Amino acid sequence: MIDKNELIGFIAAVCTTFAFLPQVIKVWKTKQTKDLSLRMYTIMFIGICLWFVYGLRINSLSIILANIVTGVLVFTILVFIFRGKNGK
Amino acid sequence: MIDKNELIGFIAAVCTTFAFLPQVIKVWKTKQTKDLSLRMYTIMFIGICLWFVYGLRINSLSIILANIVTGVLVFTILVFIFRGKNGK
């Protein structure tokens, strides 16, 4: 039997991890990023890197894996924002 | 003495919680949201609500408070995206 609390936590983690995927698809298709906050994605990426380090230090595979996925998605958005700024 | 791991985790949590603030400020000032993914913020908001419920059920004040802050920020962005869509 799966603990009900941990099931809620797991679905929550899946949502907040993969939420960035539709934004990645949107910027990939449109190449439009001017409404996106560079500061937001920079701070988010720093936070995700720190979560990854935290996960390594406390040996939590869930934290490590979740933050690799979110890190890749957020980094992809950052690349598109930078390309958009340089293309201006 | 603060545990070094928990300090890293705390700074990580502050980053990933307040990262949304510059995006809120940006949409508040510009009212431009067309590059933002409605799906991203919808899924993120559902995830944050579930984290909040998880925090209540396991009695974690940190999870409850962090997700109230992120929830308010993400909800504000959602309101601006909806306003933008209706204004078209």
XYZ file of N, CA and C in Angstrom:
528
model
N 0.835 -1.212 0.000
C 0.000 0.000 0.000
C 0.874 1.268 0.000
N 0.544 2.170 -0.907
C 1.270 3.434 -0.931
C 0.641 4.381 0.085
N 1.483 5.036 0.866
C 1.006 6.029 1.823
C 0.334 7.179 1.049
N -0.873 7.580 1.508
C -1.653 8.596 0.786
C -0.913 9.942 0.743
N -0.276 10.305 1.872
C 0.479 11.562 1.906
C 1.605 11.557 0.874
N 2.317 10.435 0.802
C 3.454 10.369 -0.128
C 2.981 10.361 -1.578
N 1.765 9.838 -1.807
C 1.196 9.870 -3.158
C 0.902 11.324 -3.558
N 0.327 12.095 -2.610
C 0.052 13.519 -2.872
C 1.369 14.255 -3.146
N 2.392 13.987 -2.326
C 3.699 14.609 -2.504
C 4.314 14.255 -3.852
N 4.130 12.997 -4.264
C 4.707 12.538 -5.527
C 4.037 13.251 -6.715
N 2.688 13.334 -6.688
C 1.978 14.021 -7.779
C 2.366 15.510 -7.794
N 2.492 16.106 -6.591
C 2.926 17.507 -6.482
C 4.288 17.696 -7.138
N 5.214 16.773 -6.856
C 6.576 16.863 -7.395
C 6.571 16.727 -8.912
N 5.752 15.793 -9.431
C 5.653 15.605 -10.885
C 5.149 16.903 -11.529
N 4.113 17.522 -10.918
C 3.553 18.776 -11.465
C 4.594 19.896 -11.477
N 5.238 20.151 -10.338
C 6.154 21.298 -10.270
C 7.453 21.039 -11.049
N 7.758 19.750 -11.330
C 8.943 19.423 -12.129
C 8.658 19.601 -13.622
N 7.533 19.006 -14.082
C 7.257 18.991 -15.518
C 6.467 20.212 -15.991
N 6.089 21.109 -15.054
C 5.359 22.326 -15.432
C 6.138 23.137 -16.468
N 7.479 23.092 -16.384
C 8.301 23.891 -17.302
C 8.284 23.348 -18.733
N 7.863 22.088 -18.910
C 7.899 21.479 -20.242
C 7.044 22.233 -21.281
N 5.764 22.599 -20.976
C 4.994 23.358 -21.976
C 5.621 24.717 -22.316
N 6.338 25.325 -21.343
C 7.009 26.599 -21.646
C 8.184 26.362 -22.597
N 8.917 25.244 -22.390
C 10.023 24.893 -23.293
C 9.476 24.690 -24.715
N 8.373 23.919 -24.828
C 7.782 23.645 -26.144
C 7.346 24.952 -26.809
N 6.750 25.851 -25.999
C 6.265 27.131 -26.543
C 7.410 27.994 -27.089
N 8.502 28.146 -26.316
C 9.604 28.988 -26.804
C 10.351 28.304 -27.959
N 10.378 26.960 -27.921
C 11.017 26.194 -29.011
C 10.292 26.466 -30.328
N 8.931 26.448 -30.282
C 8.128 26.656 -31.484
C 8.145 28.107 -31.948
N 7.931 29.051 -31.000
C 7.722 30.454 -31.379
C 9.025 31.254 -31.418
N 10.044 30.804 -30.665
C 11.313 31.548 -30.486
C 11.086 32.938 -29.873
N 9.899 33.141 -29.312
C 9.575 34.440 -28.702
C 9.769 34.356 -27.185
N 10.617 35.224 -26.639
C 10.900 35.154 -25.198
C 10.861 36.519 -24.512
N 10.383 37.556 -25.226
C 10.541 38.898 -24.647
C 9.708 39.127 -23.386
N 8.609 38.368 -23.207
C 7.796 38.523 -21.994
C 8.323 37.707 -20.820
N 9.318 36.829 -21.098
C 9.862 35.983 -20.029
C 10.919 36.751 -19.246
N 10.918 36.546 -17.928
C 11.867 37.241 -17.066
C 13.193 36.477 -16.990
N 14.255 37.108 -17.510
C 15.594 36.499 -17.440
C 15.997 36.292 -15.984
N 15.638 37.279 -15.125
C 15.968 37.172 -13.692
C 15.305 35.955 -13.063
N 14.021 35.744 -13.419
C 13.315 34.587 -12.861
C 14.051 33.289 -13.180
N 14.396 33.101 -14.470
C 15.006 31.825 -14.866
C 16.439 31.695 -14.360
N 17.126 32.822 -14.172
C 18.477 32.778 -13.597
C 18.417 32.346 -12.138
N 17.518 33.005 -11.355
C 17.389 32.661 -9.923
C 16.897 31.218 -9.780
N 15.933 30.830 -10.639
C 15.400 29.468 -10.593
C 16.516 28.457 -10.856
N 17.378 28.740 -11.861
C 18.449 27.804 -12.208
C 19.467 27.672 -11.066
N 19.794 28.802 -10.429
C 20.706 28.759 -9.262
C 20.077 27.902 -8.154
N 18.773 28.137 -7.902
C 18.063 27.368 -6.880
C 18.072 25.870 -7.166
N 17.837 25.521 -8.443
C 17.813 24.107 -8.845
C 19.188 23.470 -8.670
N 20.256 24.214 -9.032
C 21.625 23.697 -8.838
C 21.891 23.446 -7.343
N 21.415 24.358 -6.497
C 21.609 24.181 -5.047
C 20.802 22.985 -4.525
N 19.569 22.802 -5.042
C 18.775 21.616 -4.669
C 19.505 20.339 -5.072
N 20.141 20.367 -6.262
C 20.895 19.217 -6.750
C 22.059 18.896 -5.796
N 22.801 19.942 -5.393
C 23.910 19.771 -4.443
C 23.379 19.225 -3.106
N 22.250 19.804 -2.668
C 21.605 19.348 -1.422
C 21.249 17.852 -1.518
N 20.658 17.477 -2.671
C 20.284 16.076 -2.896
C 21.490 15.139 -2.845
N 22.612 15.576 -3.450
C 23.850 14.789 -3.426
C 24.337 14.614 -1.986
N 24.310 15.728 -1.219
C 24.867 15.714 0.141
C 24.043 14.880 1.109
N 22.705 14.880 0.915
C 21.891 14.073 1.828
C 21.524 12.719 1.186
N 22.126 12.425 0.015
C 21.887 11.154 -0.693
C 20.417 10.894 -1.003
N 19.718 11.911 -1.514
C 18.314 11.724 -1.889
C 18.194 11.638 -3.407
N 17.961 10.403 -3.896
C 17.873 10.177 -5.341
C 16.695 10.948 -5.943
N 15.569 11.052 -5.195
C 14.388 11.775 -5.696
C 14.741 13.235 -5.966
N 15.407 13.875 -5.009
C 15.773 15.293 -5.162
C 16.761 15.449 -6.316
N 17.748 14.546 -6.408
C 18.746 14.614 -7.477
C 18.071 14.506 -8.847
N 17.225 13.463 -9.030
C 16.599 13.227 -10.339
C 15.632 14.342 -10.717
N 14.775 14.761 -9.758
C 13.796 15.816 -10.040
C 14.509 17.095 -10.481
N 15.645 17.398 -9.842
C 16.315 18.653 -10.155
C 17.172 18.571 -11.417
N 17.557 17.348 -11.827
C 18.202 17.197 -13.144
C 17.170 17.526 -14.236
N 15.957 16.960 -14.099
C 14.905 17.197 -15.099
C 14.563 18.701 -15.165
N 14.252 19.296 -13.996
C 13.888 20.715 -13.984
C 15.051 21.573 -14.454
N 16.272 21.186 -14.072
C 17.457 21.944 -14.465
C 17.615 21.997 -15.985
N 17.437 20.851 -16.641
C 17.556 20.792 -18.107
C 16.483 21.668 -18.755
N 15.235 21.588 -18.255
C 14.140 22.368 -18.830
C 14.385 23.873 -18.657
N 14.748 24.281 -17.428
C 14.969 25.703 -17.138
C 16.186 26.227 -17.914
N 17.232 25.397 -18.041
C 18.423 25.810 -18.786
C 18.076 26.031 -20.267
N 17.221 25.147 -20.808
C 16.800 25.292 -22.207
C 16.083 26.634 -22.417
N 15.178 26.982 -21.482
C 14.467 28.270 -21.574
C 15.469 29.430 -21.505
N 16.456 29.310 -20.593
C 17.496 30.349 -20.457
C 18.251 30.560 -21.773
N 18.608 29.450 -22.446
C 19.323 29.533 -23.726
C 18.487 30.317 -24.744
N 17.176 30.013 -24.808
C 16.307 30.719 -25.753
C 16.186 32.207 -25.398
N 16.130 32.530 -24.096
C 16.047 33.942 -23.692
C 17.314 34.676 -24.139
N 18.483 34.046 -23.913
C 19.756 34.670 -24.306
C 19.844 34.851 -25.827
N 19.413 33.806 -26.574
C 19.407 33.917 -28.036
C 18.512 35.051 -28.481
N 17.344 35.183 -27.838
C 16.390 36.244 -28.174
C 16.983 37.622 -27.938
N 17.727 37.754 -26.821
C 18.341 39.048 -26.501
C 19.445 39.405 -27.483
N 20.221 38.384 -27.889
C 21.314 38.639 -28.828
C 20.812 38.889 -30.245
N 19.644 38.348 -30.543
C 19.082 38.509 -31.883
C 18.449 39.868 -32.120
N 18.313 40.644 -31.022
C 17.659 41.954 -31.156
C 18.532 42.970 -31.861
N 25.110 26.131 15.936
C 25.652 25.922 14.583
C 24.565 25.420 13.632
N 24.472 26.064 12.494
C 23.524 25.593 11.492
C 24.198 24.503 10.667
N 23.478 23.436 10.440
C 23.976 22.349 9.597
C 24.198 22.883 8.178
N 25.378 22.576 7.587
C 25.722 23.126 6.272
C 24.750 22.652 5.182
N 24.367 21.373 5.260
C 23.417 20.844 4.273
C 22.097 21.599 4.330
N 21.597 21.822 5.550
C 20.304 22.502 5.692
C 20.392 23.959 5.252
N 21.585 24.559 5.403
C 21.775 25.927 4.915
C 21.674 25.954 3.389
N 22.305 24.971 2.703
C 22.224 24.874 1.246
C 20.767 24.673 0.821
N 20.076 23.779 1.535
C 18.667 23.517 1.234
C 17.811 24.754 1.433
N 18.109 25.530 2.476
C 17.334 26.737 2.773
C 17.528 27.786 1.668
N 18.797 27.991 1.253
C 19.057 28.973 0.181
C 18.405 28.494 -1.123
N 18.470 27.178 -1.391
C 17.821 26.608 -2.578
C 16.317 26.904 -2.560
N 15.694 26.709 -1.380
C 14.254 26.923 -1.248
C 13.898 28.399 -1.448
N 14.726 29.292 -0.897
C 14.481 30.735 -1.074
C 14.547 31.083 -2.567
N 15.557 30.543 -3.271
C 15.713 30.814 -4.716
C 14.505 30.321 -5.505
N 14.131 29.046 -5.327
C 13.061 28.494 -6.167
C 11.690 29.052 -5.768
N 11.576 29.594 -4.540
C 10.311 30.211 -4.113
C 10.173 31.617 -4.682
N 11.226 32.436 -4.501
C 11.128 33.845 -4.883
C 11.516 34.111 -6.342
N 11.946 33.073 -7.060
C 12.303 33.240 -8.474
C 11.142 33.838 -9.266
N 9.888 33.493 -8.864
C 8.727 33.979 -9.615
C 8.488 35.480 -9.436
N 9.090 36.074 -8.381
C 8.842 37.491 -8.103
C 9.228 38.420 -9.262
N 10.455 38.291 -9.857
C 10.777 39.173 -10.993
C 9.830 39.009 -12.181
N 9.281 37.768 -12.365
C 8.318 37.573 -13.465
C 7.003 38.299 -13.150
N 6.587 38.274 -11.871
C 5.380 39.005 -11.456
C 5.573 40.500 -11.715
N 6.744 41.031 -11.303
C 7.029 42.461 -11.485
C 7.010 42.812 -12.968
N 7.592 41.921 -13.787
C 7.667 42.183 -15.226
C 6.272 42.242 -15.869
N 5.420 41.241 -15.577
C 4.080 41.258 -16.189
C 3.231 42.387 -15.610
N 3.448 42.717 -14.327
C 2.726 43.826 -13.691
C 3.024 45.138 -14.417
N 4.322 45.330 -14.744
C 4.739 46.578 -15.414
C 4.320 46.613 -16.875
N 4.577 45.509 -17.599
C 4.386 45.532 -19.054
C 2.985 45.099 -19.484
N 2.307 44.285 -18.633
C 1.003 43.666 -18.966
C 1.111 42.753 -20.197
N 2.335 42.403 -20.589
C 2.551 41.542 -21.752
C 2.771 40.104 -21.290
N 1.936 39.188 -21.759
C 2.044 37.797 -21.307
C 1.992 36.787 -22.458
N 2.042 37.257 -23.700
C 1.790 36.311 -24.802
C 2.859 35.213 -24.945
N 4.092 35.495 -24.484
C 5.139 34.469 -24.567
C 5.091 33.478 -23.400
N 4.280 33.792 -22.380
C 4.198 32.912 -21.210
C 3.241 31.756 -21.491
N 3.613 30.565 -21.007
C 2.796 29.370 -21.232
C 1.717 29.266 -20.157
N 0.451 29.375 -20.589
C -0.679 29.212 -19.653
C -0.637 27.820 -19.035
N -0.310 26.812 -19.853
C -0.218 25.432 -19.351
C 0.810 25.306 -18.240
N 1.981 25.946 -18.447
C 3.025 25.882 -17.414
C 2.494 26.387 -16.085
N 1.880 27.586 -16.100
C 1.455 28.186 -14.830
C 0.256 27.465 -14.233
N -0.575 26.837 -15.077
C -1.702 26.049 -14.560
C -1.189 24.800 -13.845
N -0.281 24.063 -14.523
C 0.267 22.843 -13.917
C 1.050 23.192 -12.649
N 1.847 24.297 -12.722
C 2.626 24.732 -11.561
C 1.701 25.043 -10.385
N 0.573 25.741 -10.656
C -0.345 26.119 -9.580
C -0.987 24.873 -8.954
N -1.363 23.896 -9.782
C -1.922 22.645 -9.253
C -0.881 21.955 -8.365
N 0.366 21.907 -8.850
C 1.454 21.290 -8.075
C 1.674 21.979 -6.739
N 1.636 23.319 -6.755
C 1.844 24.092 -5.522
C 0.700 23.834 -4.528
N -0.547 23.762 -5.030
C -1.692 23.452 -4.155
C -1.522 22.081 -3.513
N -1.035 21.110 -4.312
C -0.814 19.760 -3.779
C 0.316 19.750 -2.743
N 1.397 20.529 -2.990
C 2.475 20.655 -1.998
C 1.939 21.245 -0.703
N 1.023 22.229 -0.826
C 0.413 22.868 0.334
C -0.384 21.840 1.141
N -1.198 21.017 0.440
C -1.984 19.960 1.102
C -1.030 18.954 1.776
N 0.050 18.595 1.047
C 1.059 17.679 1.589
C 1.663 18.251 2.872
N 1.988 19.551 2.841
C 2.566 20.234 4.006
C 1.625 20.206 5.204
N 0.325 20.438 4.938
C -0.686 20.390 6.010
C -0.755 18.991 6.606
N -0.751 17.969 5.727
C -0.943 16.588 6.189
C 0.247 16.056 6.969
N 1.466 16.502 6.599
C 2.632 16.022 7.365
C 3.089 17.063 8.385
N 2.264 18.143 8.557
C 2.566 19.199 9.531
C 3.934 19.846 9.338
N 4.254 20.197 8.073
C 5.525 20.875 7.813
C 5.285 22.352 7.531
N 5.606 23.185 8.520
C 5.375 24.629 8.389
C 6.189 25.210 7.234
N 7.430 24.707 7.019
C 8.275 25.208 5.929
C 7.602 24.996 4.574
N 7.083 23.773 4.365
C 6.436 23.457 3.081
C 5.171 24.295 2.924
N 4.389 24.446 4.018
C 3.151 25.243 3.965
C 3.465 26.689 3.580
N 4.406 27.317 4.310
C 4.720 28.736 4.076
C 5.317 28.970 2.684
N 6.301 28.130 2.304
C 6.952 28.298 0.999
C 5.915 28.230 -0.123
N 4.949 27.312 0.020
C 3.983 27.132 -1.055
C 2.872 28.167 -1.048
N 2.645 28.817 0.115
C 1.720 29.966 0.126
C 2.355 31.104 -0.691
N 3.652 31.376 -0.427
C 4.351 32.453 -1.148
C 4.363 32.173 -2.657
N 4.841 30.970 -3.041
C 4.909 30.630 -4.474
C 3.520 30.617 -5.086
N 2.529 30.111 -4.336
C 1.156 30.053 -4.826
C 0.615 31.435 -5.169
N 0.843 32.401 -4.292
C 0.368 33.777 -4.527
C 1.047 34.359 -5.769
N 2.365 34.152 -5.890
C 3.110 34.687 -7.040
C 2.628 34.056 -8.348
N 2.518 32.726 -8.376
C 2.101 32.021 -9.596
C 0.647 32.366 -9.944
N -0.213 32.505 -8.919
C -1.615 32.863 -9.169
C -1.702 34.261 -9.790
N -0.855 35.179 -9.318
C -0.843 36.547 -9.871
C -0.481 36.520 -11.356
N 0.541 35.707 -11.709
C 0.938 35.584 -13.115
C -0.217 35.003 -13.934
N -0.894 33.975 -13.384
C -2.051 33.367 -14.062
C -3.139 34.396 -14.350
N -3.431 35.271 -13.368
C -4.450 36.316 -13.550
C -4.066 37.221 -14.719
N -2.800 37.621 -14.784
C -2.340 38.485 -15.884
C -2.432 37.771 -17.235
N -2.105 36.465 -17.269
C -2.205 35.712 -18.531
C -3.666 35.669 -18.990
N -4.607 35.411 -18.058
C -6.032 35.364 -18.409
C -6.520 36.728 -18.889
N -6.115 37.795 -18.191
C -6.489 39.153 -18.614
C -5.993 39.446 -20.011
N -4.741 39.026 -20.288
C -4.131 39.227 -21.604
C -4.917 38.515 -22.695
N -5.352 37.270 -22.384
C -6.105 36.492 -23.374
C -7.475 37.110 -23.644
N -8.128 37.626 -22.569
C -9.455 38.221 -22.746
C -9.392 39.578 -23.437
N -8.243 40.247 -23.292
C -8.091 41.584 -23.870
C -7.840 41.564 -25.370
N -7.579 40.332 -25.892
C -7.255 40.211 -27.332
C -8.472 40.463 -28.212
